[in-house]
């Protein structure tokens, strides 16, 4: 985008138009010649073809000449062109030309498609404040917080000399307590930029404490321990295992509220009924139950990102017909004073 594409502030435009009213000849500044020709033809024919090649000059020219119909058509055209590779550029263009709806929708698109956006050159070329505003947004749509950490590193390392000074503030918006312990040790703790910055080391220590002291998580609660809530995110309904007098099942299904359909997912590793089920950190946990012969102490979790079940540490006691819930990153089983499950 050229500097000449930028609109003048509204007060400057207003002042200019007041002066031009009394002039015999008006000189048009910062207007593309071809765009002006097309707009003049449009005023006579009522026809105008908007393309990827001319939309960036037609929109500012139509704004300057107050041809609202063309301006709105350009905005609608750009909305249809939104893609992870260009949404940040369109957002910046919309901001420069005061296209509020286009700016809002392109910004929302960037948040919803963040995982693809961070791999584009547009993201790497963003100024610091725009990167900060993106990664701090609670509606950022990501499969895991690890993606945000890696995005920050890639942005900083793209111009390390100039951007290294921003690592501390940016990492303050990465929710490190929500990444896995394995990622903390293999990627975060070993990263030189983190180890060299005192504030980043404090953030790493906070995340480690969150994992090592789960019983104290309620005391550590802050913006970095709260999962993001993307706009428009809807819950899914899972039906797992179960059975009857004749058979116990490990088959599982999921209901998608957007499509209104049930679909099969990977079966559990163990056949179960009467088990406890809860969700934690976007994963589904199944604990205990009955396999048709005896109660179970085993437990497993389902990761929707790879459609796989994995065993976790079993309980110390076999249990079925149990009630469980997740709170502050922990899974709780409800028992009465006698040690029986409620």
XYZ file of C-alpha atoms in Angstrom, residues 149-150 153 157 176 181-197 200-201 204 208:
26
model
C 4.376 -19.046 22.370
C 5.872 -20.156 19.058
C 9.233 -16.356 19.161
C 13.417 -13.666 15.794
C 2.289 -20.476 29.865
C 4.773 -29.801 31.229
C 6.678 -31.490 28.423
C 6.502 -28.332 26.289
C 7.618 -26.181 29.221
C 10.747 -28.247 29.706
C 11.611 -29.043 26.100
C 10.793 -25.714 24.403
C 10.239 -22.906 26.900
C 12.907 -23.596 29.512
C 15.552 -24.318 26.877
C 14.853 -21.154 24.836
C 17.705 -18.661 25.153
C 15.471 -15.599 24.876
C 13.508 -16.806 27.897
C 16.533 -17.706 30.012
C 18.206 -14.365 29.316
C 15.238 -12.236 30.430
C 10.410 -14.260 31.295
C 12.131 -16.501 33.851
C 8.368 -19.741 33.419
C 6.141 -24.620 36.568
